[in-house]
Amino acid sequence: ETRARVYGEGRLIADGRPSSASLAKVKRESMGERVAVARAIVDSLPAGESVILWCDTNDEADALMAAFPDATEVRGDHSQLVKQTRLKAFTHGQFDQIITKADIAGMGLNWQHCAYQIFTGLNYSFERFYQALGRSYRYGQTREVHAYLLYSDAESNVLDTLRRKQDDFKIMQQAMNEAMREYGLFRENDGRVLKSSQGSIPMKLPTWI
């Protein structure tokens, strides 16, 4: 009988290059340690500080809930009403910690009241990480945002991949800004007109400003 060798099998030291398929196994091996570090970080913060605890798997969510019994949790199999109720509860400060995934609460939520995030696991998606961080690091945030990334040595390649994607993102941003300066919208000196290659239009501030 033949079978594919699983990640790390036959090696004394993992090489830090798990595939997406084998990443879940690698993460399970260090889950207890990562959750313990998350608990230590939260215990070091001032009482009442809001913290987002991001996880990638239900196993991580279960382990975090065991370590943070007073937290609220939002997971995929919850009803829409439960999700909305718990997200609002964290938004309004009824809970100090929330445990959830970036693909559930990583977009559209304004959590400027929270300046601490803990990623108890990493994955290869830079977009999820970027959007999740943006729940705290966004307009209206008055404090420095602290993000803790918890991972094992075996997951070092995941962090390297995120850094490479971040560098690519910065290059893309710079190219887009240069293109906008040369071809796209920019303000006239009086700040009241938007001018582009398609012509000029009066500029109106959004109603919320």
XYZ file of C-alpha atoms in Angstrom:
209
model
C 0.000 0.000 0.000
C 1.323 3.445 -0.887
C 0.436 6.759 0.677
C 1.707 10.335 0.630
C 4.046 11.241 3.463
C 2.482 13.686 5.874
C 4.209 16.921 6.795
C 7.238 16.413 9.021
C 7.137 12.618 8.950
C 10.623 11.130 9.188
C 12.186 14.433 10.220
C 13.623 15.363 13.571
C 13.045 19.082 12.948
C 10.256 20.538 10.851
C 11.550 22.645 7.972
C 9.067 25.521 8.420
C 7.457 25.055 5.007
C 4.055 23.441 5.636
C 1.650 23.366 2.712
C -1.881 24.691 3.062
C -3.089 21.106 3.437
C -0.627 20.205 6.198
C -0.829 23.546 8.020
C -3.807 22.431 10.109
C -1.782 19.531 11.523
C 1.158 21.789 12.322
C -1.135 24.277 14.051
C -2.750 21.573 16.194
C 0.655 20.582 17.546
C 1.310 24.060 18.967
C -2.264 25.074 19.764
C -1.943 24.659 23.525
C 1.182 26.789 23.699
C -0.286 29.529 21.513
C -3.460 29.736 23.575
C -1.392 29.904 26.766
C 0.619 32.816 25.318
C -2.630 34.565 24.353
C -3.863 34.185 27.918
C -0.606 35.607 29.274
C -0.811 38.613 26.928
C -4.374 39.445 27.959
C -3.503 39.043 31.651
C -0.720 41.607 31.185
C -3.114 44.264 29.864
C -4.998 46.772 32.002
C -8.326 45.493 33.302
C -11.225 46.157 30.958
C -9.073 46.405 27.813
C -10.894 45.139 24.720
C -9.145 42.365 22.786
C -9.955 40.562 19.542
C -8.798 36.934 19.564
C -8.621 35.739 15.974
C -8.569 32.016 15.250
C -8.559 29.878 12.102
C -10.188 26.627 13.199
C -12.997 25.479 15.475
C -10.432 23.586 17.570
C -8.616 26.857 18.224
C -11.922 28.550 19.058
C -12.780 25.796 21.553
C -9.351 26.060 23.188
C -9.644 29.843 23.410
C -13.107 29.633 24.955
C -11.737 27.265 27.578
C -8.986 29.792 28.368
C -11.319 32.820 28.184
C -14.647 31.685 29.661
C -15.888 35.266 30.000
C -15.373 36.051 26.304
C -18.069 36.035 23.632
C -17.634 33.843 20.572
C -18.926 34.159 17.025
C -18.534 31.163 14.724
C -19.852 30.166 11.340
C -22.610 27.810 12.451
C -24.252 30.420 14.657
C -27.511 31.903 13.416
C -27.521 35.395 11.964
C -29.331 36.668 15.038
C -26.730 35.191 17.396
C -23.901 36.610 15.286
C -25.418 40.083 15.196
C -26.225 40.069 18.900
C -22.739 39.001 19.955
C -20.922 41.302 17.540
C -22.967 44.248 18.805
C -22.317 43.217 22.392
C -18.571 43.388 21.846
C -18.902 46.639 19.908
C -20.731 48.250 22.830
C -18.286 46.979 25.445
C -20.438 44.298 27.037
C -17.559 41.835 26.629
C -13.838 42.530 26.927
C -12.804 39.735 24.540
C -14.290 38.316 21.371
C -13.214 35.037 19.769
C -13.928 34.721 16.066
C -12.458 34.180 12.605
C -11.348 36.769 10.077
C -13.696 35.380 7.430
C -16.615 36.042 9.809
C -15.801 39.408 11.395
C -12.836 40.614 9.360
C -14.732 43.133 7.255
C -17.174 45.971 7.770
C -16.961 46.284 11.545
C -15.790 49.436 13.332
C -13.908 48.403 16.438
C -11.862 51.515 17.091
C -12.531 51.028 20.805
C -10.229 47.997 20.616
C -6.484 48.569 20.254
C -5.348 44.984 20.887
C -5.596 42.024 18.557
C -4.150 38.534 18.980
C -3.838 36.222 16.006
C -3.619 32.823 17.667
C -2.843 31.269 14.312
C -1.584 32.311 10.901
C -2.704 31.344 7.419
C -1.474 32.224 3.951
C -4.179 34.857 3.277
C -2.732 38.362 3.501
C -6.132 39.834 2.610
C -7.760 38.261 5.675
C -4.960 39.475 7.909
C -5.059 42.987 6.425
C -8.831 43.266 6.751
C -8.842 41.828 10.272
C -6.230 44.335 11.412
C -8.338 47.052 9.822
C -11.155 46.469 12.331
C -9.029 48.329 14.890
C -6.521 50.200 12.743
C -8.917 52.513 10.926
C -10.290 56.062 10.852
C -11.260 57.193 14.329
C -8.657 55.119 16.151
C -6.938 57.393 18.661
C -4.456 54.876 20.112
C -1.591 52.794 18.860
C -2.853 49.397 17.707
C -1.026 46.320 19.010
C -1.253 43.082 17.014
C 0.297 39.868 18.305
C 0.999 37.063 15.840
C 1.408 33.694 17.551
C 2.987 30.882 15.564
C 5.448 28.031 15.952
C 8.841 27.670 14.288
C 7.241 25.152 11.938
C 5.015 27.932 10.592
C 7.787 30.419 9.841
C 7.178 30.083 6.125
C 3.617 31.300 6.614
C 4.917 34.516 8.160
C 7.474 34.870 5.357
C 4.671 34.512 2.816
C 2.575 37.181 4.554
C 5.549 39.555 4.580
C 6.176 38.960 0.874
C 2.513 39.623 0.091
C 2.656 42.772 2.226
C 5.660 43.996 0.236
C 3.808 43.260 -3.014
C 0.800 45.174 -1.661
C 2.941 48.215 -0.875
C 4.430 48.149 -4.373
C 0.934 47.966 -5.864
C -0.237 50.857 -3.687
C 2.699 52.990 -4.791
C 2.034 52.206 -8.455
C -1.654 53.063 -8.063
C -0.849 56.345 -6.318
C 1.582 57.297 -9.064
C -1.004 56.444 -11.710
C -3.623 58.534 -9.935
C -1.258 61.486 -9.739
C -0.518 61.255 -13.438
C -3.906 60.293 -14.863
C -6.542 60.172 -12.155
C -8.369 62.371 -9.707
C -6.649 65.130 -7.798
C -7.757 68.286 -6.052
C -7.346 71.735 -7.471
C -5.546 74.229 -5.274
C -8.783 75.581 -3.831
C -9.743 72.086 -2.659
C -13.278 72.371 -4.028
C -12.944 70.771 -7.465
C -12.100 67.245 -8.508
C -10.359 67.130 -11.844
C -9.702 64.121 -14.040
C -9.140 63.300 -17.657
C -12.939 63.148 -17.952
C -13.383 66.745 -16.800
C -13.957 68.613 -13.557
C -16.840 68.365 -11.103
C -17.615 70.246 -7.866
C -16.458 68.396 -4.794
C -19.021 67.666 -2.076
C -18.144 66.384 1.375
C -19.947 63.237 2.574
C -22.839 63.939 4.924
C -21.068 62.244 7.840
C -18.286 64.864 7.669
